[in-house]
CSV table of C-alpha atoms in Angstrom, one decimal:
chain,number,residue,atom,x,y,z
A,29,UNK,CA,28.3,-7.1,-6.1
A,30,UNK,CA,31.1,-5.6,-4.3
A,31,UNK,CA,30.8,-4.3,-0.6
A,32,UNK,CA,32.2,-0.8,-0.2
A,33,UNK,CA,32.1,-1.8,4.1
A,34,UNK,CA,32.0,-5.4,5.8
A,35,UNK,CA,31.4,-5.1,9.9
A,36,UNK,CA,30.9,-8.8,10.8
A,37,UNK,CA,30.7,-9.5,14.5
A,38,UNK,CA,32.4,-6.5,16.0
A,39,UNK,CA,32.6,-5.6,19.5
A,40,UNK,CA,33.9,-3.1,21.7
A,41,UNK,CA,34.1,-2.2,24.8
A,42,UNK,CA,34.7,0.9,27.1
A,43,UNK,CA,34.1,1.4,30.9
A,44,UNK,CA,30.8,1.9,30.5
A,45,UNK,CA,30.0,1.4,26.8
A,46,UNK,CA,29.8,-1.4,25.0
A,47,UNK,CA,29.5,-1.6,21.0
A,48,UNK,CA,27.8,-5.5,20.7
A,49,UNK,CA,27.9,-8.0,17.6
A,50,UNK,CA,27.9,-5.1,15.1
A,51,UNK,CA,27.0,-6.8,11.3
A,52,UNK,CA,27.0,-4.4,8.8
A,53,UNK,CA,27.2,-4.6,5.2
A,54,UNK,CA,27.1,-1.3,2.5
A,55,UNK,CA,27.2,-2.3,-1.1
A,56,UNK,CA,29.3,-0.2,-3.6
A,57,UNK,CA,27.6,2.7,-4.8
A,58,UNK,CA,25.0,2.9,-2.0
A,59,UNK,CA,24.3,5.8,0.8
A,60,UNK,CA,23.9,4.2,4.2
A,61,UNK,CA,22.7,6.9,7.1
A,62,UNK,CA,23.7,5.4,10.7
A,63,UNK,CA,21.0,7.1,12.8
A,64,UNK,CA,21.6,7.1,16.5
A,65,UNK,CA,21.0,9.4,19.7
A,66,UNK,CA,23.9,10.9,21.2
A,67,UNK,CA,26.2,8.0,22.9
A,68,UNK,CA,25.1,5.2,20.9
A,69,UNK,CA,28.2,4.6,19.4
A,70,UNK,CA,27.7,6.0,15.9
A,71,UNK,CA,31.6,7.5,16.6
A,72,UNK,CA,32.8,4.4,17.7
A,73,UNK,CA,32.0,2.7,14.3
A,74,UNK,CA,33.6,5.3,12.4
A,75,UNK,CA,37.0,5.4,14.3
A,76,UNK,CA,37.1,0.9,14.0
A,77,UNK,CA,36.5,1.5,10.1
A,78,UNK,CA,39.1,4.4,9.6
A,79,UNK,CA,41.4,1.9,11.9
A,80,UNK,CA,42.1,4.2,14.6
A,81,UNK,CA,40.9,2.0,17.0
A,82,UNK,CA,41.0,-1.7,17.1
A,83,UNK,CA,37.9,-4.3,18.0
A,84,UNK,CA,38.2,-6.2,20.5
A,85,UNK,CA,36.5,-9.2,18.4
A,86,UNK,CA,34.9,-9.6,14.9
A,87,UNK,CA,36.4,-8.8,11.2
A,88,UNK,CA,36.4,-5.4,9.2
A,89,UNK,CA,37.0,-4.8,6.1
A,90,UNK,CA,36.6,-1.2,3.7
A,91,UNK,CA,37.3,-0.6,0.3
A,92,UNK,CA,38.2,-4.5,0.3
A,93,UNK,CA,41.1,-4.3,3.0
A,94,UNK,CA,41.2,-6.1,5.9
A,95,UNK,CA,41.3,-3.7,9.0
A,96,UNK,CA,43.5,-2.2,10.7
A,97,UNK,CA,46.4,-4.0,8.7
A,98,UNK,CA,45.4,-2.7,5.6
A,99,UNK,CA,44.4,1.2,7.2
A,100,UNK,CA,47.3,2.8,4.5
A,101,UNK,CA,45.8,1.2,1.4
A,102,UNK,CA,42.6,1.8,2.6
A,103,UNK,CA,42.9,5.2,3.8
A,104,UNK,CA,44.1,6.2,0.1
A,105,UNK,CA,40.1,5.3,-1.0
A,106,UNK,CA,38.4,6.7,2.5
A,107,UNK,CA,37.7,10.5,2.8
A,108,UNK,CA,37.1,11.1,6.2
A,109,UNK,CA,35.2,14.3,8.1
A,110,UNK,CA,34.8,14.2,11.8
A,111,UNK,CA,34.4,17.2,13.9
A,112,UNK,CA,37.0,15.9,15.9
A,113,UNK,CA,39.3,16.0,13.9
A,114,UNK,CA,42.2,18.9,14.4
A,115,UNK,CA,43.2,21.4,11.7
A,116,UNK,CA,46.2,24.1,12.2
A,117,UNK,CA,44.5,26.9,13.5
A,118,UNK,CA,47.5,29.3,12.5
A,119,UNK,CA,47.6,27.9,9.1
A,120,UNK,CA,44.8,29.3,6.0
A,121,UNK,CA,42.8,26.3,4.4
A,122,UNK,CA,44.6,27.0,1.1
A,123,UNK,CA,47.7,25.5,2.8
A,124,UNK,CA,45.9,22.6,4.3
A,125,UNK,CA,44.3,21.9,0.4
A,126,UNK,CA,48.3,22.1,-0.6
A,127,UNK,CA,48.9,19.8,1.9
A,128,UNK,CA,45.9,17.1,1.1
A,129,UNK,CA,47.3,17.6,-2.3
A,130,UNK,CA,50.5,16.8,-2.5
A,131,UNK,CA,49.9,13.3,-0.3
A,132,UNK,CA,46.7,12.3,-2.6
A,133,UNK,CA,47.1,12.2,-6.2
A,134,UNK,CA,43.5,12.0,-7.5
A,135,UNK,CA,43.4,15.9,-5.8
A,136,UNK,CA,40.9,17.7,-7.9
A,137,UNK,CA,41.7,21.4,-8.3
A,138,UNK,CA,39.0,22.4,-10.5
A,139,UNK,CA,36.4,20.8,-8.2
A,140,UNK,CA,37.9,22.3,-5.3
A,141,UNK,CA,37.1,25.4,-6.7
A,142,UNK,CA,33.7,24.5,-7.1
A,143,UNK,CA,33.2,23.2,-3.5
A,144,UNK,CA,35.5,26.7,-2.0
A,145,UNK,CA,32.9,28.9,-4.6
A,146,UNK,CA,29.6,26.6,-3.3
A,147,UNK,CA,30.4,26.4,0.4
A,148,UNK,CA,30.9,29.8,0.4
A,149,UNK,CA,34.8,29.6,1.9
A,150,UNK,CA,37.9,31.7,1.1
A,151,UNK,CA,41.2,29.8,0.4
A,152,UNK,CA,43.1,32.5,2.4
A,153,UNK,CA,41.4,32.3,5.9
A,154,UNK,CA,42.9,31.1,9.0
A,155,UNK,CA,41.6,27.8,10.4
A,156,UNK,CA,41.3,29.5,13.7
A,157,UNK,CA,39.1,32.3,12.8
A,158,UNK,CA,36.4,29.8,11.1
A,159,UNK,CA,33.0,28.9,12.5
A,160,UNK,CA,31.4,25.8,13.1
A,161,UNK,CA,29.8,25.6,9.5
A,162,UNK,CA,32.4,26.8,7.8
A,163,UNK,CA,34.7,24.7,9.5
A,164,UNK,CA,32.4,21.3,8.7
A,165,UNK,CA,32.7,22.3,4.9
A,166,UNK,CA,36.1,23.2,5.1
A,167,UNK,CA,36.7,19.5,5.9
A,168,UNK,CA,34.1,18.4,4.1
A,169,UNK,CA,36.1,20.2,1.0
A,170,UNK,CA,39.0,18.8,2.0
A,171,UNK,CA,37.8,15.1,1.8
A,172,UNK,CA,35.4,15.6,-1.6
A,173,UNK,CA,38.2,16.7,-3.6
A,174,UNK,CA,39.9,14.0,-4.1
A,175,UNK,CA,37.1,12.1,-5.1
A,176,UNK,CA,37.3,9.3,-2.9
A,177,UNK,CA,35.3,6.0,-3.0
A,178,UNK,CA,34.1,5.7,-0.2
A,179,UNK,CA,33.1,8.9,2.1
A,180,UNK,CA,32.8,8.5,5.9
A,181,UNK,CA,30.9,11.4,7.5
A,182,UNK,CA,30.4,11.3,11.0
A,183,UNK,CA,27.5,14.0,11.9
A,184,UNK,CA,28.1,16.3,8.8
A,185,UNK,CA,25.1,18.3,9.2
A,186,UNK,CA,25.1,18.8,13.1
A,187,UNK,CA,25.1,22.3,14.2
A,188,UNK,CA,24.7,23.7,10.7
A,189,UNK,CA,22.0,26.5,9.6
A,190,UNK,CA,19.8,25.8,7.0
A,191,UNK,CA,21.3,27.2,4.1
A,192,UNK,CA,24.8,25.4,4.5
A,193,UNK,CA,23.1,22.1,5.5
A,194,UNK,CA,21.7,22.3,2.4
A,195,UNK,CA,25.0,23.1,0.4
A,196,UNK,CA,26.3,20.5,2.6
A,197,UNK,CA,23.8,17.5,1.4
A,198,UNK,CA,23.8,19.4,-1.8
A,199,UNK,CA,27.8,18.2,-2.4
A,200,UNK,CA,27.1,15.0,-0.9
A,201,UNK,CA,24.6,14.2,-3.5
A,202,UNK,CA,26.7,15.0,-6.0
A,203,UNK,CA,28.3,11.8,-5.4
A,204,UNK,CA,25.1,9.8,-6.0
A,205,UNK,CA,26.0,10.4,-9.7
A,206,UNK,CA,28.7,7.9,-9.4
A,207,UNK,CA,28.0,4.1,-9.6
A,208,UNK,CA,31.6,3.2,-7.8
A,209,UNK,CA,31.0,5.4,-5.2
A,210,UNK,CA,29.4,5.0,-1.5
A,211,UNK,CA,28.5,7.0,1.5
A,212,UNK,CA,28.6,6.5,5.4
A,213,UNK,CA,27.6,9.3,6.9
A,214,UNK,CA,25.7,9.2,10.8
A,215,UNK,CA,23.6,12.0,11.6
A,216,UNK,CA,20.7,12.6,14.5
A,217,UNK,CA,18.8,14.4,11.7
A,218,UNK,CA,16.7,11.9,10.4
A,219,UNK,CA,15.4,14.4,7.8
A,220,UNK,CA,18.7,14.4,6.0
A,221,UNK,CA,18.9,10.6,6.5
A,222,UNK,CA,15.7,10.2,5.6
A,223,UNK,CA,16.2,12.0,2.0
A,224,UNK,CA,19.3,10.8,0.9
A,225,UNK,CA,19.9,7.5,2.2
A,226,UNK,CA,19.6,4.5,0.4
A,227,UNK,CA,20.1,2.3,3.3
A,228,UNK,CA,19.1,3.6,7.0
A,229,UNK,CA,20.6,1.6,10.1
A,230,UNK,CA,19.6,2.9,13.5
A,231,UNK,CA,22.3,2.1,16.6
A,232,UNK,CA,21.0,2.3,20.1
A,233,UNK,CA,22.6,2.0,22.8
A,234,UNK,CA,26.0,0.0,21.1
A,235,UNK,CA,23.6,-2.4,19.2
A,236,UNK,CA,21.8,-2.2,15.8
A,237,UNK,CA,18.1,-2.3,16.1
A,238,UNK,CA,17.6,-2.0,12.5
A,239,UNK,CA,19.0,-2.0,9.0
A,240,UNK,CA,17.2,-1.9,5.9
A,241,UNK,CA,16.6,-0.3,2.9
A,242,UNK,CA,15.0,3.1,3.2
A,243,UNK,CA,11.8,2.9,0.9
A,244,UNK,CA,11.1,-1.1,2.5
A,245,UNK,CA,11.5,0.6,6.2
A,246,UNK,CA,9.1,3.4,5.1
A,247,UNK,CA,6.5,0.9,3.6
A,248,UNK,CA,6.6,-1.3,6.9
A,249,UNK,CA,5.2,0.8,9.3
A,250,UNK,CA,2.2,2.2,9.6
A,251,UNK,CA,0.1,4.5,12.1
A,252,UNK,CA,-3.4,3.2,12.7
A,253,UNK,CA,-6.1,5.7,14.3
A,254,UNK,CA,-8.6,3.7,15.4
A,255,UNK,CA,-11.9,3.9,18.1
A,256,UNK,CA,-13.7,1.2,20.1
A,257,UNK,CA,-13.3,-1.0,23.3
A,258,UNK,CA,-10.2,-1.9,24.4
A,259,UNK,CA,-8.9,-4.9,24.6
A,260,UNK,CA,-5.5,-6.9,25.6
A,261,UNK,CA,-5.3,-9.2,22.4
A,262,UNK,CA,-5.2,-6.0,20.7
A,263,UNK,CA,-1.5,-5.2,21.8
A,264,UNK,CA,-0.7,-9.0,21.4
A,265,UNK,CA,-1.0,-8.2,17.7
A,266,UNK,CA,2.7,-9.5,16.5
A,267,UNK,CA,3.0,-6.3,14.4
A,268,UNK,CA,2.0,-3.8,17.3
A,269,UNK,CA,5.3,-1.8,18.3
A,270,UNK,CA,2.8,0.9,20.7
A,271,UNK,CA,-0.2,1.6,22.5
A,272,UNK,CA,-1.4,4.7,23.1
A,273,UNK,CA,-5.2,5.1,24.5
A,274,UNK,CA,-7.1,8.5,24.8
A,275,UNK,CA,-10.9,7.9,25.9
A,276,UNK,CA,-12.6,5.9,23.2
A,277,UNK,CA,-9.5,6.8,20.7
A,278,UNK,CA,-6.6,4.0,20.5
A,279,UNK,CA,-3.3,5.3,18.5
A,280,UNK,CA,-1.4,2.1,17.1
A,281,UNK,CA,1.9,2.0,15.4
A,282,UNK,CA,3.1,-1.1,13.8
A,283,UNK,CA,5.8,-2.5,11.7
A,284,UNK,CA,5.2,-5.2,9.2
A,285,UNK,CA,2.6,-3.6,8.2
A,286,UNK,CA,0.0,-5.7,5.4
A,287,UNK,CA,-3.7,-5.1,4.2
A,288,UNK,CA,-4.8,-8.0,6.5
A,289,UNK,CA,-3.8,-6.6,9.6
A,290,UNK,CA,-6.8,-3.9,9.6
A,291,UNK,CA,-9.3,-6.7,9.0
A,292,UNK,CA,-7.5,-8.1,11.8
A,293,UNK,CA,-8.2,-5.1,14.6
A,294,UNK,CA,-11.3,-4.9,13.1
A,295,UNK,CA,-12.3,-8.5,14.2
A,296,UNK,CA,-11.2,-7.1,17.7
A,297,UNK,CA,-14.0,-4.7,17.4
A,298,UNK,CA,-11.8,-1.9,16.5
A,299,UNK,CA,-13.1,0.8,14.0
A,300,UNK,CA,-10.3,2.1,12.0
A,301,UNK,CA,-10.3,6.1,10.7
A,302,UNK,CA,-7.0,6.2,9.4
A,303,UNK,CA,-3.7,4.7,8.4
A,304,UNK,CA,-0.9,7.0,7.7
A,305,UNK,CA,2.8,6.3,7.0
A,306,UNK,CA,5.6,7.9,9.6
A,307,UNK,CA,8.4,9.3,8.3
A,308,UNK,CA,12.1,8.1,9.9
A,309,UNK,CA,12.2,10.7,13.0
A,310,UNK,CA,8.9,8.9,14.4
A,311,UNK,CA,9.8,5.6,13.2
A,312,UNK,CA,12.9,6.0,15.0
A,313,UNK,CA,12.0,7.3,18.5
A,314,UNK,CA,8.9,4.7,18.3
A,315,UNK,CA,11.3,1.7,18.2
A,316,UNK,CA,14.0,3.2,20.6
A,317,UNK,CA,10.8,3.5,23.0
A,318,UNK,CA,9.7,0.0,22.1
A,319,UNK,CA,13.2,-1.1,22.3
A,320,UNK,CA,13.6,0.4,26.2
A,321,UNK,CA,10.4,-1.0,27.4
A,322,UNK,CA,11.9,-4.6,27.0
B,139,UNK,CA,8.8,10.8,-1.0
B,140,UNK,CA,9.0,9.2,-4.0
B,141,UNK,CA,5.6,10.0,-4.7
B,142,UNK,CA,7.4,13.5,-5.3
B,143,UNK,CA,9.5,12.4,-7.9
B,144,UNK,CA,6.2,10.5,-9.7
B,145,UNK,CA,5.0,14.0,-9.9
B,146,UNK,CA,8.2,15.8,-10.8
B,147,UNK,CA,8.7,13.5,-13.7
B,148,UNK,CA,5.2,13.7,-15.0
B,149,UNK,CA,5.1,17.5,-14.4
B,150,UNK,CA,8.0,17.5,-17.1
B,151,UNK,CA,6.6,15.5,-19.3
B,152,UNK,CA,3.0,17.1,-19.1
B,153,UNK,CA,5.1,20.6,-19.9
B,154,UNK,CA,6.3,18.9,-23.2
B,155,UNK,CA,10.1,19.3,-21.5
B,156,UNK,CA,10.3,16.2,-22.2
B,157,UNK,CA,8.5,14.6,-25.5
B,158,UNK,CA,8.0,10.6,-26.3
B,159,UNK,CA,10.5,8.6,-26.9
B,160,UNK,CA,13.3,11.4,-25.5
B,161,UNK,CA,15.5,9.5,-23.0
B,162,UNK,CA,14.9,10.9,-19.6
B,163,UNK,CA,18.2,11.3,-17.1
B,164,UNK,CA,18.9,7.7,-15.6
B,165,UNK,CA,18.2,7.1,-12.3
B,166,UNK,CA,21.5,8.1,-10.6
B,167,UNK,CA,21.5,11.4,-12.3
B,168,UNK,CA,18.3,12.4,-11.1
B,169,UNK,CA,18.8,11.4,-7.4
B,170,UNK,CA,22.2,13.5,-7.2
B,171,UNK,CA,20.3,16.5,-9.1
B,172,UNK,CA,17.6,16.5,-6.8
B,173,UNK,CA,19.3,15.2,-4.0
B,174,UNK,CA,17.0,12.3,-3.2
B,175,UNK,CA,18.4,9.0,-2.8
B,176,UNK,CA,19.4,6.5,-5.7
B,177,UNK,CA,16.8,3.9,-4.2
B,178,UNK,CA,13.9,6.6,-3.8
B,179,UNK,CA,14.5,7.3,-7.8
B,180,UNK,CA,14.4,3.7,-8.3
B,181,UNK,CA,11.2,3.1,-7.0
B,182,UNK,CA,9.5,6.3,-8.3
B,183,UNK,CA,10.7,5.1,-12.3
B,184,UNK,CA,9.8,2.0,-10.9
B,185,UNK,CA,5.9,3.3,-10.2
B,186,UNK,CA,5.9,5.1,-13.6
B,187,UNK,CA,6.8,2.2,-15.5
B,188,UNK,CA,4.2,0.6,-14.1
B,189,UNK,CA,1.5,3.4,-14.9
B,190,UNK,CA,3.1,3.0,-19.0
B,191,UNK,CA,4.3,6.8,-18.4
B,192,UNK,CA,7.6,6.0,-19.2
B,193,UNK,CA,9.4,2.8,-20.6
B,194,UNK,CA,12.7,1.6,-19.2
B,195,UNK,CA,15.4,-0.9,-21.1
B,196,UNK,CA,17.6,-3.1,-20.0
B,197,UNK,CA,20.9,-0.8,-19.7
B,198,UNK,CA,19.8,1.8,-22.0
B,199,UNK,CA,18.4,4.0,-19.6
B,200,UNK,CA,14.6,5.4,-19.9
B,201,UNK,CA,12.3,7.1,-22.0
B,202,UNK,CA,9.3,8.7,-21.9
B,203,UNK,CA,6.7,6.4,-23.8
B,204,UNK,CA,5.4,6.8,-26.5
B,205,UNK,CA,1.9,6.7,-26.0
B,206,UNK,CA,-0.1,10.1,-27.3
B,207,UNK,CA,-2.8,10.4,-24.5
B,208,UNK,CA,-0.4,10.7,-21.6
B,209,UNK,CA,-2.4,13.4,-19.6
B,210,UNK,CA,-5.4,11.2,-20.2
B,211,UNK,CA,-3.5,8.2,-18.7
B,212,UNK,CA,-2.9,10.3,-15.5
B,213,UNK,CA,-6.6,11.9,-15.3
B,214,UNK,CA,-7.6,8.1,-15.0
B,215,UNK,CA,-4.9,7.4,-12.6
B,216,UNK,CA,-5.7,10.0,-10.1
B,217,UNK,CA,-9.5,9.0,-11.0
B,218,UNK,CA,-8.0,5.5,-9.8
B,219,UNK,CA,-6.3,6.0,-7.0
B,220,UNK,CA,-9.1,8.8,-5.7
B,221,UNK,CA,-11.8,5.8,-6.3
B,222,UNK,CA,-10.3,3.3,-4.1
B,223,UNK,CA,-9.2,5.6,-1.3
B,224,UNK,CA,-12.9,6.2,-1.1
B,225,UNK,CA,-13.9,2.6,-1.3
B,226,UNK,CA,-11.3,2.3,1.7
B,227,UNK,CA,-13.3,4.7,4.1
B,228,UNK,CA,-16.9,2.8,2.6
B,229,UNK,CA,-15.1,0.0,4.4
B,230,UNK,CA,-14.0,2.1,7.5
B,231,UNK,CA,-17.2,3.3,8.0
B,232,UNK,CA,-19.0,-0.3,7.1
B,233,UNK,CA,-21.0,1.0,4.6
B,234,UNK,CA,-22.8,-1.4,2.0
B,235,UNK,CA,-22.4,-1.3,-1.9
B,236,UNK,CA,-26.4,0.1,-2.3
B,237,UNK,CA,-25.8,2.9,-0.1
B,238,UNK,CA,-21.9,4.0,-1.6
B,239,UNK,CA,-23.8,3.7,-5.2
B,240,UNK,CA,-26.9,6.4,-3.7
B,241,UNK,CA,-23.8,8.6,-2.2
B,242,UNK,CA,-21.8,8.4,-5.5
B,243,UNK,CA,-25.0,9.4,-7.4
B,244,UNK,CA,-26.0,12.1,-5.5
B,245,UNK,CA,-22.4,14.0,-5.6
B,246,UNK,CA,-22.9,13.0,-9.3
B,247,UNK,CA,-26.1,14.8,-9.4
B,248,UNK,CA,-24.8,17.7,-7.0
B,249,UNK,CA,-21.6,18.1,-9.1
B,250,UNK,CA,-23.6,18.3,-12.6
B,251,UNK,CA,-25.6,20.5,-11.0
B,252,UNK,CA,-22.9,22.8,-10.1
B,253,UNK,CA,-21.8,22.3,-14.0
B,254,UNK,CA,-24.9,23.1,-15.1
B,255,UNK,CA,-25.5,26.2,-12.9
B,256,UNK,CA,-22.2,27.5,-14.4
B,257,UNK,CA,-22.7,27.2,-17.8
B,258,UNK,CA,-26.4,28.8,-17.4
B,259,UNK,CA,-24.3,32.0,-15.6
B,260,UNK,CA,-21.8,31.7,-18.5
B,261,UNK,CA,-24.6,32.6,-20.9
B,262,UNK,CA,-26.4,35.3,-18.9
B,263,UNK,CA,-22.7,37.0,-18.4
């Protein structure tokens, strides 16, 4: 199997921020969503993979070049959308397609037309005069068109209203059709992570708490409604990740979840009356809680 | 969430969309057609294998099986999975095998009733 992204011990630092022992692996042909709040250093990974800025320790490699030495040949693979990333405002997005065009070869015209048709864009516009959205899926055009095989996509779908996020996710679907190609893209959304990600990794404060495959993440944790005295071996449980007590009603959420585990609160004199799956968004800000606490 | 694709699949074939032995979309065009994630599609063709729905070879892609009492097959799925959800609150609520048999029979009874009452007003109409 070959590895579309290889993070192995990378680090960081800013005045301030610090990006820790980052180890990060995406196969070929899979979608990884980096989910993170605001600051956690989702950016920072994306700039270190596109070689615009240089660890301070560990090895990268993308598309199967060592980075940054190999940043040219590996650029001509890595389509790249970041919202800070400048445009000419004076020029139309016609002449920045021209211009992506005549640097990449595998430039595909028909398809652009496709993705100027879907995202609703015209070819003759100023850059200037675009909005946020439009201005996301001009880039976002910019970068599918050449097909490349690996898409990094930091926060695509931030800021967007409903109809082009789903245009947006839409195109980056699309690519799921392909085998040979993969998908980095970080959001704050976990809905969007949550439906199209293969892989889910959630950053936190420079550090990866997690990173797994999607449907094993989903399957792990469980939310346990339960009644009864309390007691303190019930939060030494080695799955329990939080307590939350109301009255006679005790809220549990765990990972690692298994059959054997209610049997287990229910030797602690706990009656259980349900046990629901989360989906990613609670998940999420459960184990960033958990994670602060310690 | 792929409990959604179990259902979309089976929806299809229950339509007659798609008949036995017709190759169904592999798993990667699926996911980018509903845009749901290659490993979400893996584990719902995964599930339906399992349930004989639909029949997967080695690098030929899916089919739908070939078996003629599909919608049967599902009745006694859902009749399945309804069956032990409610053996799962029995055990929540500590209840002992005599007294989930009395409450099985009496919805039984109830529910024939009901049937019963029906068809009696199907007549008279």
């Amino acid at each position: 199997m070959t590895t579309a992204i290889t993070l192995a011990g990378v680090r960081k630092e800013y005045g301030g921020f610090a990006l820790q022992d980052i180890d990060l692996e995406l196969p070929a042909g899979q979608v990884m969503g980096l989910v993170g709040v605001n600051g956690a250093g989702k950016s920072t990974i994306f700039r270190i993979l596109m070689g615009l800025i240089k660890p301070d320790g560990g090895q990268v490699e993308v598309c199967g070049y060592r980075m940054p030495q190999g940043q040219v040949a590996a650029k001509r693979e890595i389509g790249y959308a970041s919202d800070d990333m400048r445009l000419y405002k004076g020029k139309s997005l016609r002449w920045h397609m021209d211009l992506v065009r005549s640097v990449y070869l595998d430039w595909n015209e028909p398809y652009a037309a496709q993705l100027l048709k879907r995202f609703d864009l015209r070819a003759d516009q100023a850059m200037g005069g675009l909005s946020h959205g439009q201005r996301v899926k001009a880039l976002l055009l910019l970068s599918l068109a050449r097909h490349p095989k690996l898409l990094l996509l930091d926060e695509p779908t931030t800021g967007l209203d409903p109809v082009a996020r789903g245009e947006v996710l839409e195109a980056i679907a699309e690519v799921l059709g392909d085998e040979n190609r993969s998908v980095l893209f970080s959001s704050h959304n976990t809905r969007d992570v949550e439906q199209i990600s293969d892989y889910i990794a959630f950053l936190h404060r420079g550090r990866l708490v997690a990173v797994k495959d999607k449907e094993s993440f989903l399957e792990s944790w469980r939310r346990i409604l339960c009644q009864g005295e309390w007691r303190d071996e019930i939060a030494a449980v080695p799955e329990m990740v939080s307590v939350r007590r109301n009255g006679s009603v005790i809220e549990l959420k765990v990972r690692s979840f298994h059959p054997g585990l209610t049997a287990r609160l229910q030797q602690l004199g706990l009656a259980i009356s349900a046990v629901d799956r989360m989906d990613l968004e609670d998940i999420f800000v459960t184990s960033i809680a958990a994670g602060e606490r310690q | 969430m792929y409990g959604q694709i179990v259902e979309q699949v089976t929806a299809k074939i229950l339509a007659g969309d798609w008949l036995p032995g017709q190759a169904i979309p592999s798993i990667r065009q699926l996911a980018a057609g509903s845009k749901v994630s290659v490993i979400t599609v893996k584990r719902a063709y995964l599930e339906l294998e399992r349930a004989g729905i639909i029949v997967t070879r080695p690098g030929k892609g899916s089919i739908v099986a070939e078996s003629s009492d599909l919608p049967r097959q599902l009745a006694l799925k859902d009749f399945h999975a309804g069956l032990s959800a409610m053996l799962e609150a029995a055990d929540r609520l500590q209840m002992d095998p005599a007294s989930v048999f009395q409450e099985v029979e009496k919805e039984l009874l109830s529910h024939r009733g009901a049937g019963l009452a029906a068809e009696e007003r199907g007549k008279t109409a």
